[in-house]
Coordinates of N, CA and C in Angstrom, one line a residue:
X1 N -75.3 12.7 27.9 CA -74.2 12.2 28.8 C -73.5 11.0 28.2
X2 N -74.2 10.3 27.2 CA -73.9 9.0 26.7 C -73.0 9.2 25.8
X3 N -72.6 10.2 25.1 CA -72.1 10.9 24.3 C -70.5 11.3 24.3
X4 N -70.5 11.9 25.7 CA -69.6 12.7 26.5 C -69.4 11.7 27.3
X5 N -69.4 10.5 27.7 CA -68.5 9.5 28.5 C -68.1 8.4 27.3
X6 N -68.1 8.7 26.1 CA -67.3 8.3 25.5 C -66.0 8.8 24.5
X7 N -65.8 9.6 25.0 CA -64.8 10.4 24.7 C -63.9 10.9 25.4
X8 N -62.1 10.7 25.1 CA -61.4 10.6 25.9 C -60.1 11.9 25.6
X9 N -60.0 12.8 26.3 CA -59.8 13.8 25.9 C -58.3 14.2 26.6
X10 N -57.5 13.8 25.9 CA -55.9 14.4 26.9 C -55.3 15.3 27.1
X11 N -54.8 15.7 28.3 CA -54.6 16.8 28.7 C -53.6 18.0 27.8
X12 N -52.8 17.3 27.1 CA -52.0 17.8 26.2 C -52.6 18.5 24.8
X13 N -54.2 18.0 24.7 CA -54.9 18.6 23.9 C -55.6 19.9 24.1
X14 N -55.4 20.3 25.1 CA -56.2 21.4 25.7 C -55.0 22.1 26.6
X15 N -54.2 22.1 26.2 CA -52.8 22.9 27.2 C -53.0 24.2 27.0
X16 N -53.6 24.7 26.0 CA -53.8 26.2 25.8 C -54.5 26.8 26.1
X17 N -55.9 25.8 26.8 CA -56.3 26.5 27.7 C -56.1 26.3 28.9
X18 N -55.2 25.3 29.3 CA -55.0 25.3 31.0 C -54.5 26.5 31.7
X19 N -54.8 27.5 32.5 CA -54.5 28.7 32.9 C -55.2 28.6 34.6
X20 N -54.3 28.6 35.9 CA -54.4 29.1 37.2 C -54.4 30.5 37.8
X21 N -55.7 30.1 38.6 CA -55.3 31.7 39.4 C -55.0 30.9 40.6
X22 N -54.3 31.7 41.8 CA -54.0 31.6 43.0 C -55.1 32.0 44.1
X23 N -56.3 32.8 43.4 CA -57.1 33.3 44.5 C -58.5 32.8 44.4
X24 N -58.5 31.7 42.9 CA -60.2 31.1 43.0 C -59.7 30.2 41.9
X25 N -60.5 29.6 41.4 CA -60.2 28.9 40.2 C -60.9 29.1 39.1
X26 N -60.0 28.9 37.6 CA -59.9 29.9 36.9 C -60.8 29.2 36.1
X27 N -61.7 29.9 35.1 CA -62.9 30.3 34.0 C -62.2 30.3 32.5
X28 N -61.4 29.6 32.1 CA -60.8 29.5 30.8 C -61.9 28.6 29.6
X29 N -62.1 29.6 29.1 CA -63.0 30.0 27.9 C -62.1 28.6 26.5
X30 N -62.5 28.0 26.2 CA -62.3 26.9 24.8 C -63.2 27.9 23.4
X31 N -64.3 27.4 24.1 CA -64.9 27.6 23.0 C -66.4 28.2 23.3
X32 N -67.1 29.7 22.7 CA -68.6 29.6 22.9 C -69.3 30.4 22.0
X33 N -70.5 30.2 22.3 CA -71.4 31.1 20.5 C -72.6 30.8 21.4
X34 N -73.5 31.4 20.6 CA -75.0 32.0 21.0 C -75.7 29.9 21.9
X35 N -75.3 28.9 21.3 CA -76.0 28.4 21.7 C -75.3 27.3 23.0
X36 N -73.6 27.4 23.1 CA -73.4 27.0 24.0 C -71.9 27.6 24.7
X37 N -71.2 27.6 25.7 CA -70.0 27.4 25.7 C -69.2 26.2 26.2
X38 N -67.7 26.2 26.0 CA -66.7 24.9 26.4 C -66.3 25.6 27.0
X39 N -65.4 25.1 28.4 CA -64.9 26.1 29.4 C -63.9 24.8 30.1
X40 N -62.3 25.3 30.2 CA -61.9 24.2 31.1 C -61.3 25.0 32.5
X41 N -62.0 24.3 33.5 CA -61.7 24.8 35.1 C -61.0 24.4 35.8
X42 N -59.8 25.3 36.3 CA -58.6 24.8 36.9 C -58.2 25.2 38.6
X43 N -58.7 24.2 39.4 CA -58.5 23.6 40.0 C -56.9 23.6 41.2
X44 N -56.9 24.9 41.9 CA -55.7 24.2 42.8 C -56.2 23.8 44.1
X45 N -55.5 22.8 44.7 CA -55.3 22.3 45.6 C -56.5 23.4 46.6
X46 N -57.7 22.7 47.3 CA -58.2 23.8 48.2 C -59.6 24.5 47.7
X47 N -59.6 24.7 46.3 CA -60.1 25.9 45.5 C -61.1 24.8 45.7
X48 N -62.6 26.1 45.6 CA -64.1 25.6 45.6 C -65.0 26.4 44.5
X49 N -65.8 25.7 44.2 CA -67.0 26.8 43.4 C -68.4 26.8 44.6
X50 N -68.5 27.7 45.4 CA -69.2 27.7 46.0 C -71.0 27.2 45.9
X51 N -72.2 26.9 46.8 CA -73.5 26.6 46.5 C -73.8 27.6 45.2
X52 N -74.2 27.1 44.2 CA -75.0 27.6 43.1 C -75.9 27.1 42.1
X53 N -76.6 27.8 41.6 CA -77.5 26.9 40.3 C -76.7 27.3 39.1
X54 N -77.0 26.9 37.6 CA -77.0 27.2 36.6 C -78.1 28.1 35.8
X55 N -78.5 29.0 36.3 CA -79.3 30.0 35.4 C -79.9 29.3 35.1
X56 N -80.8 28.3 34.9 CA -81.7 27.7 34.0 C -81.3 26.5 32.7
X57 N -79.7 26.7 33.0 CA -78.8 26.0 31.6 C -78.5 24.6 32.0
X58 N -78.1 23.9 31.5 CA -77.9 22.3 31.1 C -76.1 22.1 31.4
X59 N -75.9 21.5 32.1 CA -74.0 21.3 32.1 C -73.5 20.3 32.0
X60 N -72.7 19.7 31.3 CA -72.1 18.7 30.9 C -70.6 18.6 31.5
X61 N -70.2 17.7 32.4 CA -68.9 17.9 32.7 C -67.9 16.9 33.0
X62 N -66.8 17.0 31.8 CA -65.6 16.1 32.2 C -64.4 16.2 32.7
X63 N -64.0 15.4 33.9 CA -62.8 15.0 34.7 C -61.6 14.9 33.7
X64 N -61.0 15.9 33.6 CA -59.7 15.7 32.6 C -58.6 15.2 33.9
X65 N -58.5 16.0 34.8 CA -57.6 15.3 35.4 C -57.4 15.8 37.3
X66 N -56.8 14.9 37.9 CA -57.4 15.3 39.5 C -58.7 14.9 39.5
X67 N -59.3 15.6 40.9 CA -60.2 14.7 41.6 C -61.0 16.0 41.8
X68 N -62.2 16.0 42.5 CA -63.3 16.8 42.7 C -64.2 16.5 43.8
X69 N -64.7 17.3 44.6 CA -65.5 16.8 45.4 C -66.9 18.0 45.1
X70 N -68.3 16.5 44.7 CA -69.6 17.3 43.9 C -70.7 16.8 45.4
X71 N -71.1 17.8 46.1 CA -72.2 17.7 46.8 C -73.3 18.6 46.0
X72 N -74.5 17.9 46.3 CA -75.3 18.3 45.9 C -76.3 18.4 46.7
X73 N -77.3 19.6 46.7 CA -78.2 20.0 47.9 C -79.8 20.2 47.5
X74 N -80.5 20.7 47.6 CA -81.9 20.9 47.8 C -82.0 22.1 48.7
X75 N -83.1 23.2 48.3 CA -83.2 24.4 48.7 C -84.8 23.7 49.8
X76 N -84.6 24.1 50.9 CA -85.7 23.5 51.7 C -85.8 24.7 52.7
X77 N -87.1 25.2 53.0 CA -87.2 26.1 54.0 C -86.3 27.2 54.2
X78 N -85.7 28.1 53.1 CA -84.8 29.1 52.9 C -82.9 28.2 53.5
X79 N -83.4 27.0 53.6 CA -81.8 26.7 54.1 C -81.5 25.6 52.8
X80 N -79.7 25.3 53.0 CA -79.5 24.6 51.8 C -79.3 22.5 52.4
X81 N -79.8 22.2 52.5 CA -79.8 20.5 52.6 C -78.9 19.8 51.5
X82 N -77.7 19.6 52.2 CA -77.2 18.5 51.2 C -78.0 16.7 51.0
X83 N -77.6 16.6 49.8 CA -78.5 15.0 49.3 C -77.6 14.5 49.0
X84 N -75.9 14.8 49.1 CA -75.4 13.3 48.8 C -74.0 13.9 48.0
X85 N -72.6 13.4 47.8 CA -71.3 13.4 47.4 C -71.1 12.6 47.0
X86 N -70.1 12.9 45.9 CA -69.4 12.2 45.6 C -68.1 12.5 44.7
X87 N -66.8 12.0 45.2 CA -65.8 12.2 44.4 C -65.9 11.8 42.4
X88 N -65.0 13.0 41.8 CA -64.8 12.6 40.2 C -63.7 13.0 40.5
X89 N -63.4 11.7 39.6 CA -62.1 11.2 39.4 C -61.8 11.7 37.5
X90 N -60.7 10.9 37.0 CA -60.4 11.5 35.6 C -61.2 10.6 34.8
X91 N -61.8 11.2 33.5 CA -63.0 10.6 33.1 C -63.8 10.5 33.4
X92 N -64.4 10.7 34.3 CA -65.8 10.4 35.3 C -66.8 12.1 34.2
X93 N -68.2 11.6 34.3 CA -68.8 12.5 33.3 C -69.7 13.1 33.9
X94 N -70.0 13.7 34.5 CA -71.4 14.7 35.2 C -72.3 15.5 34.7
X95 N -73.6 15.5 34.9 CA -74.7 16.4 34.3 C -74.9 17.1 36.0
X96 N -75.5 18.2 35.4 CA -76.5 19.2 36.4 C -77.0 19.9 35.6
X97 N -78.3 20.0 35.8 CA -79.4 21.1 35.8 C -79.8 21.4 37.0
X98 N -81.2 22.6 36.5 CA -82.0 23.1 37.4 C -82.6 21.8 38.5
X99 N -83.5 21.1 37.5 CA -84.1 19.7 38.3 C -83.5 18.7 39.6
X100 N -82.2 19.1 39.1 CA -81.2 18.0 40.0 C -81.0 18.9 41.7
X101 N -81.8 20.5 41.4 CA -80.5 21.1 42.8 C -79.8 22.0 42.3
X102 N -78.8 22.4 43.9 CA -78.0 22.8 43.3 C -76.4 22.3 43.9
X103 N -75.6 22.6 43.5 CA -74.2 21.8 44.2 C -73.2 22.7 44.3
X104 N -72.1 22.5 44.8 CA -70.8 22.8 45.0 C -69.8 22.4 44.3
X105 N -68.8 22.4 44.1 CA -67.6 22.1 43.6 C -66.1 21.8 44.5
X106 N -65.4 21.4 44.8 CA -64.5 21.3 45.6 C -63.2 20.8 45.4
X107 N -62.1 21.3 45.6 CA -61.1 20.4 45.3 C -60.5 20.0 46.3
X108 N -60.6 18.5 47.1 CA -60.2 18.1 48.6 C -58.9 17.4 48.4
X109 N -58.2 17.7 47.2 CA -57.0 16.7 47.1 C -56.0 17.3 46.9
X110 N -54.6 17.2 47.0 CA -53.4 17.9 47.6 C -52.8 18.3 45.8
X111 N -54.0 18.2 44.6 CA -53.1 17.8 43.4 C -54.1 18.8 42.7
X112 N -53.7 20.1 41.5 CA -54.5 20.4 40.9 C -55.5 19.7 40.4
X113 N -56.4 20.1 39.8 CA -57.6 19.3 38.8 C -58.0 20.3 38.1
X114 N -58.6 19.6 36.7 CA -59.3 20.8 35.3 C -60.4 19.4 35.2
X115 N -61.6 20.3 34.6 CA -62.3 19.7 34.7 C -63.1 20.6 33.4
X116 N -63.8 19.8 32.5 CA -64.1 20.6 31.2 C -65.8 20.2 30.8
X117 N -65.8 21.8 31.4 CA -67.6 22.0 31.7 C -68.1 22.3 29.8
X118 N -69.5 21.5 29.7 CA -70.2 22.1 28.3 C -71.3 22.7 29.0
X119 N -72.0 23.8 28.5 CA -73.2 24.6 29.3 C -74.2 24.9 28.1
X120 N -75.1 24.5 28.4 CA -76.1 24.8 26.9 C -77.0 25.6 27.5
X121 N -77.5 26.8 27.5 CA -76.7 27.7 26.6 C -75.8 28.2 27.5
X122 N -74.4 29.5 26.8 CA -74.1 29.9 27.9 C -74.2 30.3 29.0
X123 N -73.7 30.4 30.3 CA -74.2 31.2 31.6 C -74.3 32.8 31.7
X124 N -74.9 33.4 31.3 CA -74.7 34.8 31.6 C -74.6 35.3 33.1
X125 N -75.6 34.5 33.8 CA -75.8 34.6 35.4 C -76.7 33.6 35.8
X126 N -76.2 33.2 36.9 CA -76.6 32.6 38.5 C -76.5 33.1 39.2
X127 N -77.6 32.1 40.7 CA -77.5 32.5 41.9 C -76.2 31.4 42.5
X128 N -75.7 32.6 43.5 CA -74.8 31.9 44.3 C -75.1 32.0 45.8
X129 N -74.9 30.9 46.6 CA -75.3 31.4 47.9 C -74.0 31.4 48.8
X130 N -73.8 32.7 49.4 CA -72.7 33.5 50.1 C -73.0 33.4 51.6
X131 N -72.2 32.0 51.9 CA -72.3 31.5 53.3 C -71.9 32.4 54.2
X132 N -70.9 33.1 54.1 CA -70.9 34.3 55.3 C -71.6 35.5 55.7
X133 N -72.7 36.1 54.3 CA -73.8 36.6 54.6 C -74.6 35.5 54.9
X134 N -74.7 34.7 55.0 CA -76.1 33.9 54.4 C -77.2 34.0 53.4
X135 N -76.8 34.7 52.5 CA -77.8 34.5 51.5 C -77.8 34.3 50.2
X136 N -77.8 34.1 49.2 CA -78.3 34.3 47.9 C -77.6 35.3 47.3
X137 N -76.8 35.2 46.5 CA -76.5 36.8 45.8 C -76.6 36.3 43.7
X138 N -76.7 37.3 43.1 CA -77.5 36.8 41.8 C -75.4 36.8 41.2
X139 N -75.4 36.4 40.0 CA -73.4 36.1 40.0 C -73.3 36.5 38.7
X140 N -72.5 37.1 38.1 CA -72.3 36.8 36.4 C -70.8 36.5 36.2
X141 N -70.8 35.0 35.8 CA -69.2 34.6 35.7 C -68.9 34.9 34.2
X142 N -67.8 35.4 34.5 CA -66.5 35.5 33.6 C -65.3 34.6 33.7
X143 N -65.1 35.0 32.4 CA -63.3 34.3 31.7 C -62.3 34.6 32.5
X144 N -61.5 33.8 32.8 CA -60.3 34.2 33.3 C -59.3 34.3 31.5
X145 N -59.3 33.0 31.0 CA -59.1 33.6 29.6 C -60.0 32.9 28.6
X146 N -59.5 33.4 27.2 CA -60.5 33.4 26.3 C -59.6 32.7 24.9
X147 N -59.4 31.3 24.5 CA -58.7 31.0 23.7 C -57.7 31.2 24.0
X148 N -57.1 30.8 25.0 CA -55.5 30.7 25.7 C -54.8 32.1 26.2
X149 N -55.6 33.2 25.6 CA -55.5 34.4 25.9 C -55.8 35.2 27.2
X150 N -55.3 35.7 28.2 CA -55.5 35.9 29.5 C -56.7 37.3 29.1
X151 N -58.1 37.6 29.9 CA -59.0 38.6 29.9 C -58.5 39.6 30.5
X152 N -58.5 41.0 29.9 CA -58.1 42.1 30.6 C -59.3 42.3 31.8

């Protein structure tokens, strides 16, 4: 973490992978190989990443620009218990693992946001929990693109 909050990363450096969708928020692939990936996540107005863990992986994550809203919960008696929020702002640096919970994602602010997740190793799959069934469903995220390239 000490690492990654010293480093200041402008939006104009990563423009090729900035890419929106309108119906979730998009999975644009930088960079990845067997032992990690870079991924920058974009963010409109509204868009959430719903309750989930990280497969067992390590996540490193910086506020390029916009704002974020990170609650984070505890799985207690098959229900999910929030422990606490807090807005990231630009620059602002975040970890999550397994250990920490699991959290959400949110965008509560009227302004896009990208936000440039490191995952050691990559994600192949997570659980996500699917508040309108109520339960648990297992996830495998994908690219929206891949090196500025849109995924078929």
């Amino acid at each position: 973490k000490f690492v990654m909050q010293r480093i200041d990363i402008q939006e104009s450096e990563v423009k090729k992978f900035i890419h929106w969708r309108e119906d979730t928020y998009a999975r644009n692939c930088i960079y990845d190989c067997p032992d990690f990936e870079i991924i920058a996540l974009c963010w409109l107005p509204g868009q959430c990443a719903p309750i989930h863990e990280h497969g067992g992986q390590d996540c490193w994550v910086y506020m390029l620009s916009g704002e974020l809203k990170e609650t984070r919960f505890k799985l207690e008696d098959d229900s999910f218990v929030a422990k606490g929020n807090h807005i990231c702002c630009r620059g602002d640096v975040g970890f999550m693992n397994e250990s920490l919970g699991w959290h959400d994602l949110r965008n509560v602010s009227d302004k896009p946001a990208v936000s440039i997740h490191i995952y050691c190793n990559p994600i192949k799959s997570c659980q996500v929990y699917n508040e309108s069934a109520d339960c648990l469903e297992q996830h495998y995220p994908e690219y929206y693109t891949k090196n500025g390239t849109l995924v078929a």
